[in-house]
Amino acid sequence: MLSYDNIRSDDLRNWIFSEVEFHPLALGKAEAVMSLGNGYMGLRSASEEPYIGEKRNLLVNGTFNKFDEFEVSELPNAADLTRLDIVIDGTRLSLERGTVTDYERSLNLRDAELVRSFVWEYGGKKIRFRFRRFVSLDRLHQIGLLAEITPLEGGDVSLVVRSGIDGQATNSGSQHFHEGEKRIYDKTYLELIQTTTESKVDFVLGAAHHVKINGEKTDLAPKMDIDRRRVAVSYSVKLEEGSTLAFEKLATVFTSRDREFDGDSSLDRVRQTALEELRSMHSAGYDALFEKHCAAWAKVWQQYDISLKSAHSFDVLAIRFAIYHLVIMTPAHDHRMGIGAKGLSGEGYKGHSFWDTEIFILPFYIYSNPVVARALLEYRYLGLEGARAKAKENGYSGAMYPWEAGWPSDGEVTPVWGQVDIVTGEQTKIWSGFIEQHITSDITYAVWHYYKATGDQDFMNRFGYEIIFDTARFWASRLEWNEAKGRYEINEVVGPDEYKEHVDNNAFTNYMAHFNIQLAMEYYETLREREPRLFEELNRKLSLEQAMAEWIAKAKLIYLPEPNESGIIPQDDTYLQKKVIDLSPYKAQSKVGSIFDDYNLDQVGAMQVSKQADIMMLFFLLEDRFAPEIKRANYDYYEDKTLHDSSLSMSTHSILANDFGDGELAYKLFRRATEIDLGPYMHSSDAGIHSASLGGIWECVVLGFAGVRMLGGELHLNPSLPDAWEELSFPLYWQGQRLKVELERHLLRIEADGEAEVSLTVHGREMKFTKQLQISY
Amino acid sequence: MLSYDNIRSDDLRNWIFSEVEFHPLALGKAEAVMSLGNGYMGLRSASEEPYIGEKRNLLVNGTFNKFDEFEVSELPNAADLTRLDIVIDGTRLSLERGTVTDYERSLNLRDAELVRSFVWEYGGKKIRFRFRRFVSLDRLHQIGLLAEITPLEGGDVSLVVRSGIDGQATNSGSQHFHEGEKRIYDKTYLELIQTTTESKVDFVLGAAHHVKINGEKTDLAPKMDIDRRRVAVSYSVKLEEGSTLAFEKLATVFTSRDREFDGDSSLDRVRQTALEELRSMHSAGYDALFEKHCAAWAKVWQQYDISLKSAHSFDVLAIRFAIYHLVIMTPAHDHRMGIGAKGLSGEGYKGHSFWDTEIFILPFYIYSNPVVARALLEYRYLGLEGARAKAKENGYSGAMYPWEAGWPSDGEVTPVWGQVDIVTGEQTKIWSGFIEQHITSDITYAVWHYYKATGDQDFMNRFGYEIIFDTARFWASRLEWNEAKGRYEINEVVGPDEYKEHVDNNAFTNYMAHFNIQLAMEYYETLREREPRLFEELNRKLSLEQAMAEWIAKAKLIYLPEPNESGIIPQDDTYLQKKVIDLSPYKAQSKVGSIFDDYNLDQVGAMQVSKQADIMMLFFLLEDRFAPEIKRANYDYYEDKTLHDSSLSMSTHSILANDFGDGELAYKLFRRATEIDLGPYMHSSDAGIHSASLGGIWECVVLGFAGVRMLGGELHLNPSLPDAWEELSFPLYWQGQRLKVELERHLLRIEADGEAEVSLTVHGREMKFTKQLQISY
């Protein structure tokens, strides 16, 4: 269990959470939820001394590599920089041995600092350890680590600290790097250069150390050691009782794919840059580097300045936790990269981007930092290359986005085989990469959402229109004519609910495809009228006129499932005919997916059981297309059958519950969403945090409780704070202005940082203001 | 420290050695020295529950794979079959936690069984564990593992045992396998199929379990789990105090390179065979399989029936230890494979074969089991392919054997880069693969040795002559004419003493090259006379007539360094001019190679410091070419400068000390040789046992103290037992008969199993006998 009330000082209240007991069977929890990063790289918070069951991950965004022809590209696990082997009087430090007191491992979200401290008693000695660590947000290539060791009782100790760069790391067994070059300059600067085996990205990793005793630098000569894929130094010292040894490790991470090497990413240049950075870090020292890092984070918290007064202070922490992770996982520095479904906090989902980004995370950036939202959509623009290839391979036109995306030109990278089928004993085939196709309209939706909220016409001209048109071209080619019914269908798909494979006319998929084509038709006209030159350019590239003819002919004949006599929209052609079983044991589950202990996917596919929101997602995205009573009826019908086995599910249901005016339920679901990573289940985050769920937490707050929505290009606010909340304020970017929205129970204040008039609708009341608005609601 | 006097019963005296304390910082020692195997595969004895710092190795002989173009072929570390994750009342079993009593891990050499037992106290419970394990010698594909768990005090326990096949293993980071297929048949038979990435060898691994409580089989349903590269099952059970749970794991290892699949090594066939074997193992159970394994080992000990009465009973254990390891490392089943320098007990030297086999191990087989000796030489015959390729690449004729050999057709596989140079901070270049060339004549020497001792003419006709001729062709092309001195030289080599690189006219190399050519010349005549058809065949293949002309012209002009005025043969052209330093700190070293903590290889190269026997090796191999006083003078001169940093060094020096009549020194050196693996230094065997040193232990006994030698085709015995030894007897194959040699202090008895007359020379007295000989000496 994590602890959330470790308040050191008032100004750190709700900025810190801790692990106050060492959990050897649940190491993954703290490793993932306390992971560090800066968007460039993510560092899982495995402890310095190693343990069985740990996952030491250092992932650099965008450096995808494919182990072999049978695997898909993934973010390679770079050489480890954080392990320290500490031997005291001939015994290796391990918390599994001896007596441990005052244990605490904390993540300080404000300063993005990991601190771990404890007192270790062993062999009659009592020694205090304190470890600090940061991944610099000031300079993206820097990692700082500080270990302080103080013998408290039992006399002097003989201490050996071994530290280095360890390239024996793999991605659960798959090795993505050549052995590489190893070198130690001036007995001080350790260097490991490794190149990925297929994508040929050079990684240049460096490390250097200071050893201080009672604050004084020593000039201990290290023992040097070069091994397979490893370079290390060992320092041996006799440490007196009461003295403190401070061991600073300053490390650098560079790759030939880094944007600053555009134009010349030769190994020589990367190496030179890396070595200079390392020397400069070494000369600056931990404290000075950490100070700059903190200053960079102070700016982050100004940018995402959300504040909340809640009777449950955990809510405040949970929101900060979500924003912290969104920041460290997002490659704001480089539009060639996406956000992984586990961020950069673990090997889960291989660093791939899903619709999680566009539907669950992008709104956060659209409304809090649109520059980053644009970069993320540019990543999808670059991804048109892979999307067009995928369409072609599948016999379609236009752009068919990959269900899982890595490097933009890669196309589809969803792996094919999953967990064991309990019936056949074979691995289950993962169909998403083949037939979970709604991702393509989800991206178009996000482009539209961004554009409507920001008014960024430059983005549309350069990227947005092309995405919208080419995805519409895909859908037009994807539609299947049902002669008997005289309609276009989309058959043999997986919808958002992944427990139903090979279904026909998944409502979400059909409606969103229809939306996509409609949008293209609308912008076809707009563009031809307003930007004839750009229109012509795109027309040449995408045969727009021909496409438009096809859209016109087909759009109105797309089958859009309507509510049945009970008001229920069938999730697909067969869902409502499937058998209903008692789901209560699985609804009460402590971990997701427990139904697979009893059934295989084929069996689950034959029941009215959903993994996650499906129709609900449709209501959320196209909310003005459905009447409230229809939404409510479907919510009641489907929620009952939904196991929320996807982390994407809870926040959507919370937002919809708010829409129905069921604030209590909305808050309950919000709390459950916050517990996906921060809650008591100790294995939920083993493969990494849930990036969509973290975006979902922000969505619950801003789109849910504050009720912010973009509807048909207009800003809507339907605030409805939970009973526990007194005040909520957050920044909201709208059409180029930064608004500061402040909510009390029945009071709404908005301040704009610009002079432009803002139109919005609050609980149905249209209004306009400049600079400032204050109303009761 | 290992313990050697763990006598359970009189008949197991000196058959068992133990570790009686758990050493978390020196796991490698017991893992390697207690490793199991059967020549087909080697299984390092990492404990069932995992520890930081362990090396879990399962190596199958001959399955070499190359990770990438920058690495050399090595034996891939196959998926782990031995790890068990045992969780008791929610806490993972670990000897680093709680209180451990009655700890003992033993290797029973007689039965080739590993047994580990202890009582673990934790959380108020006291539980006894006992683990047993064997790698079957009866059926080479079988591994059996048995864990017995008994709660002794503190009440019932809740127990989870997780077991499976874990293919996340690497060779220190290099992954040699594709992910592969994973499957569980009938919820019982686990299967992992993985193929090596470059050599495309299919590995089919299987595992199945029985869970018994108090001897009764249970039908617990396991939880199944398939992960990346892993397949596993977990059994959960409530175990009552006083009850014993027996967990049997029966595992199979097959590869498409196995000899039984010659002709049809299709994956289907291998898989089918493996599954049948697994089912049959599962139905037989641990006890029945283990019994057959013991019976197979009983035959081994009949074959290598060495017996010794020594005041130091450790000597007896050491010899058995040597033979045990020689047996488990030797691929007696398949002549396409060699013996690794670390056997199959670790990743060290990558499973490659060196001259260690021919010079240090082959004599054991020549004299104790010539069938195996022949198979090992046939491996070198197959290796002509790679040797010819290497000669060609280097611009030479004939066969230039690789310094390190893997699969016969691979040619040279010595890696190029080694440990850090403490001066430059860069990796040291390993020159052996390029210029340590004496291996070629060492192999020829071994062919001759085998032939002379066995009289195996069939071998010579089919393989031996061709090796001898083609290696001689290499040497003739390798010689360099020194016009000034009017002689042929061999320059720019590394001799046996690897601390001297790029030397000219290394005495050992020159003499052995000369020997090689001389031998070819001799057999040229013999063959032409006695087997004209074979002669013609080889003549056509190797242009023998032309080669002979070259040999005749060159042999007599090869420079063979002579003793100087002090009787010292210069090791090479410059050794005797190098500076002499005080080596006493390094001579007293507790681990090898300590000189590199102070100097780099260039600096060591400039001193009169030797890694290992060099001239001494020459005296040992060509003993009748040098006068005793020359040998003694050189011994005194060079031993002083030799650090014995190679495990090949001590036994050679021991044997020579015997030759000089210095029995006390010989025994001291023998004891030091036995301590290379079994001694107190806890890290000497981390990368695996020292196969040459183990052969050397046998050599010390039989070639040293019993003084067995083949000189010019004649059998010599110069017995001289150490003071501590009362009786020694051993089998000795000679010219097709098995002799049983029995020695007391001054009595020699020999019994032959055949009727042929045996000629031999004992301490210079020539004699002949049939059936039986008894003399005083």
PDB file of C-alpha atoms in Angstrom, chain B residues 253-426:
ATOM      1  CA  VAL B 253      15.731 -30.774 -23.767  1.00  0.00           C
ATOM      2  CA  PHE B 254      15.894 -31.544 -27.465  1.00  0.00           C
ATOM      3  CA  THR B 255      17.388 -29.666 -30.380  1.00  0.00           C
ATOM      4  CA  SER B 256      17.249 -30.068 -34.121  1.00  0.00           C
ATOM      5  CA  ARG B 257      21.021 -30.503 -34.058  1.00  0.00           C
ATOM      6  CA  ASP B 258      20.764 -33.696 -31.994  1.00  0.00           C
ATOM      7  CA  ARG B 259      22.367 -36.616 -33.682  1.00  0.00           C
ATOM      8  CA  GLU B 260      19.269 -38.784 -33.531  1.00  0.00           C
ATOM      9  CA  PHE B 261      17.537 -36.372 -35.873  1.00  0.00           C
ATOM     10  CA  ASP B 262      20.181 -36.750 -38.578  1.00  0.00           C
ATOM     11  CA  GLY B 263      18.379 -37.093 -41.848  1.00  0.00           C
ATOM     12  CA  ASP B 264      15.134 -35.594 -40.567  1.00  0.00           C
ATOM     13  CA  SER B 265      15.487 -32.773 -38.114  1.00  0.00           C
ATOM     14  CA  SER B 266      12.158 -31.189 -38.992  1.00  0.00           C
ATOM     15  CA  LEU B 267      10.587 -29.308 -36.134  1.00  0.00           C
ATOM     16  CA  ASP B 268       7.575 -31.620 -36.227  1.00  0.00           C
ATOM     17  CA  ARG B 269       9.723 -34.640 -35.637  1.00  0.00           C
ATOM     18  CA  VAL B 270      11.765 -33.031 -32.871  1.00  0.00           C
ATOM     19  CA  ARG B 271       8.620 -31.755 -31.213  1.00  0.00           C
ATOM     20  CA  GLN B 272       6.900 -35.115 -31.418  1.00  0.00           C
ATOM     21  CA  THR B 273       9.907 -36.906 -29.976  1.00  0.00           C
ATOM     22  CA  ALA B 274      10.213 -34.357 -27.187  1.00  0.00           C
ATOM     23  CA  LEU B 275       6.579 -34.583 -26.234  1.00  0.00           C
ATOM     24  CA  GLU B 276       6.697 -38.354 -26.135  1.00  0.00           C
ATOM     25  CA  GLU B 277       9.786 -38.256 -23.948  1.00  0.00           C
ATOM     26  CA  LEU B 278       8.094 -35.784 -21.624  1.00  0.00           C
ATOM     27  CA  ARG B 279       4.964 -37.879 -21.322  1.00  0.00           C
ATOM     28  CA  SER B 280       7.010 -40.959 -20.628  1.00  0.00           C
ATOM     29  CA  MET B 281       9.089 -39.130 -17.994  1.00  0.00           C
ATOM     30  CA  HIS B 282       5.946 -37.812 -16.387  1.00  0.00           C
ATOM     31  CA  SER B 283       4.479 -41.236 -16.185  1.00  0.00           C
ATOM     32  CA  ALA B 284       7.710 -42.769 -14.798  1.00  0.00           C
ATOM     33  CA  GLY B 285       8.280 -40.122 -12.111  1.00  0.00           C
ATOM     34  CA  TYR B 286      11.430 -38.805 -10.466  1.00  0.00           C
ATOM     35  CA  ASP B 287      12.498 -41.865  -8.505  1.00  0.00           C
ATOM     36  CA  ALA B 288      12.423 -44.336 -11.391  1.00  0.00           C
ATOM     37  CA  LEU B 289      14.279 -41.953 -13.681  1.00  0.00           C
ATOM     38  CA  PHE B 290      16.878 -41.193 -11.056  1.00  0.00           C
ATOM     39  CA  GLU B 291      17.534 -44.881 -10.499  1.00  0.00           C
ATOM     40  CA  LYS B 292      18.416 -45.386 -14.163  1.00  0.00           C
ATOM     41  CA  HIS B 293      20.634 -42.352 -14.054  1.00  0.00           C
ATOM     42  CA  CYS B 294      22.539 -43.803 -11.091  1.00  0.00           C
ATOM     43  CA  ALA B 295      23.013 -47.070 -12.928  1.00  0.00           C
ATOM     44  CA  ALA B 296      24.544 -45.197 -15.858  1.00  0.00           C
ATOM     45  CA  TRP B 297      26.957 -43.448 -13.511  1.00  0.00           C
ATOM     46  CA  ALA B 298      27.925 -46.732 -11.895  1.00  0.00           C
ATOM     47  CA  LYS B 299      29.214 -47.753 -15.320  1.00  0.00           C
ATOM     48  CA  VAL B 300      31.192 -44.540 -15.581  1.00  0.00           C
ATOM     49  CA  TRP B 301      33.003 -45.295 -12.357  1.00  0.00           C
ATOM     50  CA  GLN B 302      33.762 -48.802 -13.569  1.00  0.00           C
ATOM     51  CA  GLN B 303      35.257 -47.344 -16.722  1.00  0.00           C
ATOM     52  CA  TYR B 304      37.395 -44.731 -14.945  1.00  0.00           C
ATOM     53  CA  ASP B 305      38.176 -46.932 -12.020  1.00  0.00           C
ATOM     54  CA  ILE B 306      40.876 -44.908 -10.341  1.00  0.00           C
ATOM     55  CA  SER B 307      41.591 -45.580  -6.694  1.00  0.00           C
ATOM     56  CA  LEU B 308      43.908 -43.937  -4.255  1.00  0.00           C
ATOM     57  CA  LYS B 309      44.862 -44.285  -0.632  1.00  0.00           C
ATOM     58  CA  SER B 310      46.164 -40.965   0.549  1.00  0.00           C
ATOM     59  CA  ALA B 311      46.867 -39.477   3.955  1.00  0.00           C
ATOM     60  CA  HIS B 312      44.979 -36.487   2.521  1.00  0.00           C
ATOM     61  CA  SER B 313      41.600 -37.864   1.610  1.00  0.00           C
ATOM     62  CA  PHE B 314      40.904 -34.649  -0.285  1.00  0.00           C
ATOM     63  CA  ASP B 315      43.219 -35.986  -3.030  1.00  0.00           C
ATOM     64  CA  VAL B 316      40.780 -38.815  -3.657  1.00  0.00           C
ATOM     65  CA  LEU B 317      37.875 -36.405  -3.897  1.00  0.00           C
ATOM     66  CA  ALA B 318      39.867 -34.116  -6.183  1.00  0.00           C
ATOM     67  CA  ILE B 319      40.551 -36.890  -8.668  1.00  0.00           C
ATOM     68  CA  ARG B 320      36.931 -37.975  -8.647  1.00  0.00           C
ATOM     69  CA  PHE B 321      35.907 -34.370  -9.029  1.00  0.00           C
ATOM     70  CA  ALA B 322      38.154 -34.083 -12.081  1.00  0.00           C
ATOM     71  CA  ILE B 323      36.798 -37.239 -13.681  1.00  0.00           C
ATOM     72  CA  TYR B 324      33.206 -36.287 -12.877  1.00  0.00           C
ATOM     73  CA  HIS B 325      33.618 -32.988 -14.652  1.00  0.00           C
ATOM     74  CA  LEU B 326      35.524 -34.479 -17.555  1.00  0.00           C
ATOM     75  CA  VAL B 327      32.634 -36.878 -18.104  1.00  0.00           C
ATOM     76  CA  ILE B 328      29.880 -34.280 -17.884  1.00  0.00           C
ATOM     77  CA  MET B 329      31.643 -31.852 -20.208  1.00  0.00           C
ATOM     78  CA  THR B 330      32.592 -34.310 -22.929  1.00  0.00           C
ATOM     79  CA  PRO B 331      30.261 -34.859 -25.897  1.00  0.00           C
ATOM     80  CA  ALA B 332      31.021 -38.571 -26.050  1.00  0.00           C
ATOM     81  CA  HIS B 333      27.772 -39.019 -27.955  1.00  0.00           C
ATOM     82  CA  ASP B 334      28.650 -36.850 -30.931  1.00  0.00           C
ATOM     83  CA  HIS B 335      31.952 -36.424 -32.768  1.00  0.00           C
ATOM     84  CA  ARG B 336      30.803 -33.133 -34.287  1.00  0.00           C
ATOM     85  CA  MET B 337      31.418 -31.424 -30.981  1.00  0.00           C
ATOM     86  CA  GLY B 338      34.381 -30.479 -28.851  1.00  0.00           C
ATOM     87  CA  ILE B 339      35.023 -29.755 -25.212  1.00  0.00           C
ATOM     88  CA  GLY B 340      34.684 -26.192 -23.999  1.00  0.00           C
ATOM     89  CA  ALA B 341      37.401 -24.538 -21.952  1.00  0.00           C
ATOM     90  CA  LYS B 342      34.813 -24.207 -19.195  1.00  0.00           C
ATOM     91  CA  GLY B 343      33.058 -27.412 -20.143  1.00  0.00           C
ATOM     92  CA  LEU B 344      29.335 -26.748 -20.066  1.00  0.00           C
ATOM     93  CA  SER B 345      29.465 -25.149 -16.639  1.00  0.00           C
ATOM     94  CA  GLY B 346      29.388 -21.476 -17.553  1.00  0.00           C
ATOM     95  CA  GLU B 347      29.478 -18.890 -20.279  1.00  0.00           C
ATOM     96  CA  GLY B 348      33.239 -18.406 -20.020  1.00  0.00           C
ATOM     97  CA  TYR B 349      35.081 -18.888 -23.291  1.00  0.00           C
ATOM     98  CA  LYS B 350      31.702 -19.320 -24.977  1.00  0.00           C
ATOM     99  CA  GLY B 351      31.856 -23.103 -25.181  1.00  0.00           C
ATOM    100  CA  HIS B 352      34.889 -22.907 -27.452  1.00  0.00           C
ATOM    101  CA  SER B 353      37.539 -25.609 -27.684  1.00  0.00           C
ATOM    102  CA  PHE B 354      41.204 -24.679 -27.267  1.00  0.00           C
ATOM    103  CA  TRP B 355      44.437 -26.705 -27.186  1.00  0.00           C
ATOM    104  CA  ASP B 356      43.217 -27.505 -23.677  1.00  0.00           C
ATOM    105  CA  THR B 357      41.416 -30.479 -25.184  1.00  0.00           C
ATOM    106  CA  GLU B 358      44.326 -32.018 -27.050  1.00  0.00           C
ATOM    107  CA  ILE B 359      47.084 -31.350 -24.559  1.00  0.00           C
ATOM    108  CA  PHE B 360      45.383 -31.474 -21.177  1.00  0.00           C
ATOM    109  CA  ILE B 361      42.279 -33.588 -21.584  1.00  0.00           C
ATOM    110  CA  LEU B 362      42.874 -35.971 -24.436  1.00  0.00           C
ATOM    111  CA  PRO B 363      45.520 -38.028 -22.564  1.00  0.00           C
ATOM    112  CA  PHE B 364      42.842 -38.886 -19.990  1.00  0.00           C
ATOM    113  CA  TYR B 365      40.678 -40.332 -22.721  1.00  0.00           C
ATOM    114  CA  ILE B 366      43.511 -41.917 -24.684  1.00  0.00           C
ATOM    115  CA  TYR B 367      44.462 -43.914 -21.616  1.00  0.00           C
ATOM    116  CA  SER B 368      41.063 -44.379 -19.978  1.00  0.00           C
ATOM    117  CA  ASN B 369      38.515 -44.491 -22.796  1.00  0.00           C
ATOM    118  CA  PRO B 370      40.068 -44.337 -26.246  1.00  0.00           C
ATOM    119  CA  VAL B 371      36.698 -44.429 -28.024  1.00  0.00           C
ATOM    120  CA  VAL B 372      35.999 -40.975 -26.664  1.00  0.00           C
ATOM    121  CA  ALA B 373      39.516 -39.797 -27.525  1.00  0.00           C
ATOM    122  CA  ARG B 374      38.876 -40.826 -31.096  1.00  0.00           C
ATOM    123  CA  ALA B 375      35.560 -38.951 -31.223  1.00  0.00           C
ATOM    124  CA  LEU B 376      37.295 -35.819 -29.995  1.00  0.00           C
ATOM    125  CA  LEU B 377      39.939 -36.117 -32.701  1.00  0.00           C
ATOM    126  CA  GLU B 378      37.275 -36.720 -35.311  1.00  0.00           C
ATOM    127  CA  TYR B 379      35.866 -33.365 -34.239  1.00  0.00           C
ATOM    128  CA  ARG B 380      39.203 -31.877 -35.252  1.00  0.00           C
ATOM    129  CA  TYR B 381      39.089 -33.798 -38.495  1.00  0.00           C
ATOM    130  CA  LEU B 382      35.721 -32.205 -39.259  1.00  0.00           C
ATOM    131  CA  GLY B 383      37.316 -28.944 -38.179  1.00  0.00           C
ATOM    132  CA  LEU B 384      39.727 -29.157 -41.127  1.00  0.00           C
ATOM    133  CA  GLU B 385      37.033 -27.303 -43.028  1.00  0.00           C
ATOM    134  CA  GLY B 386      37.299 -24.261 -40.803  1.00  0.00           C
ATOM    135  CA  ALA B 387      41.072 -24.652 -40.481  1.00  0.00           C
ATOM    136  CA  ARG B 388      41.539 -24.616 -44.240  1.00  0.00           C
ATOM    137  CA  ALA B 389      39.355 -21.566 -44.528  1.00  0.00           C
ATOM    138  CA  LYS B 390      41.399 -19.806 -41.866  1.00  0.00           C
ATOM    139  CA  ALA B 391      44.669 -20.666 -43.630  1.00  0.00           C
ATOM    140  CA  LYS B 392      43.315 -19.315 -46.868  1.00  0.00           C
ATOM    141  CA  GLU B 393      42.053 -16.107 -45.287  1.00  0.00           C
ATOM    142  CA  ASN B 394      45.520 -15.567 -43.868  1.00  0.00           C
ATOM    143  CA  GLY B 395      47.306 -16.324 -47.121  1.00  0.00           C
ATOM    144  CA  TYR B 396      48.635 -19.723 -46.086  1.00  0.00           C
ATOM    145  CA  SER B 397      48.275 -23.263 -47.407  1.00  0.00           C
ATOM    146  CA  GLY B 398      46.897 -26.335 -45.674  1.00  0.00           C
ATOM    147  CA  ALA B 399      45.043 -26.306 -42.376  1.00  0.00           C
ATOM    148  CA  MET B 400      45.525 -23.539 -39.852  1.00  0.00           C
ATOM    149  CA  TYR B 401      43.401 -24.501 -36.865  1.00  0.00           C
ATOM    150  CA  PRO B 402      41.446 -21.802 -35.096  1.00  0.00           C
ATOM    151  CA  TRP B 403      42.734 -20.802 -31.683  1.00  0.00           C
ATOM    152  CA  GLU B 404      39.161 -21.113 -30.477  1.00  0.00           C
ATOM    153  CA  ALA B 405      36.846 -23.550 -32.197  1.00  0.00           C
ATOM    154  CA  GLY B 406      33.090 -23.869 -32.169  1.00  0.00           C
ATOM    155  CA  TRP B 407      31.070 -25.651 -34.822  1.00  0.00           C
ATOM    156  CA  PRO B 408      33.600 -27.431 -37.089  1.00  0.00           C
ATOM    157  CA  SER B 409      32.930 -25.349 -40.160  1.00  0.00           C
ATOM    158  CA  ASP B 410      33.099 -22.034 -38.306  1.00  0.00           C
ATOM    159  CA  GLY B 411      36.845 -21.579 -38.392  1.00  0.00           C
ATOM    160  CA  GLU B 412      38.273 -18.964 -36.057  1.00  0.00           C
ATOM    161  CA  VAL B 413      35.887 -17.810 -33.311  1.00  0.00           C
ATOM    162  CA  THR B 414      38.210 -16.087 -30.859  1.00  0.00           C
ATOM    163  CA  PRO B 415      36.666 -12.785 -29.772  1.00  0.00           C
ATOM    164  CA  VAL B 416      38.706  -9.698 -30.484  1.00  0.00           C
ATOM    165  CA  TRP B 417      38.203  -7.483 -27.432  1.00  0.00           C
ATOM    166  CA  GLY B 418      38.932  -8.173 -23.775  1.00  0.00           C
ATOM    167  CA  GLN B 419      39.227  -6.409 -20.423  1.00  0.00           C
ATOM    168  CA  VAL B 420      39.903  -2.724 -19.885  1.00  0.00           C
ATOM    169  CA  ASP B 421      43.434  -1.459 -20.369  1.00  0.00           C
ATOM    170  CA  ILE B 422      44.100   0.410 -17.137  1.00  0.00           C
ATOM    171  CA  VAL B 423      46.331   2.887 -18.913  1.00  0.00           C
ATOM    172  CA  THR B 424      44.255   3.860 -21.963  1.00  0.00           C
ATOM    173  CA  GLY B 425      40.823   3.067 -20.532  1.00  0.00           C
ATOM    174  CA  GLU B 426      40.063   1.173 -23.746  1.00  0.00           C
TER     175      GLU B 426
END
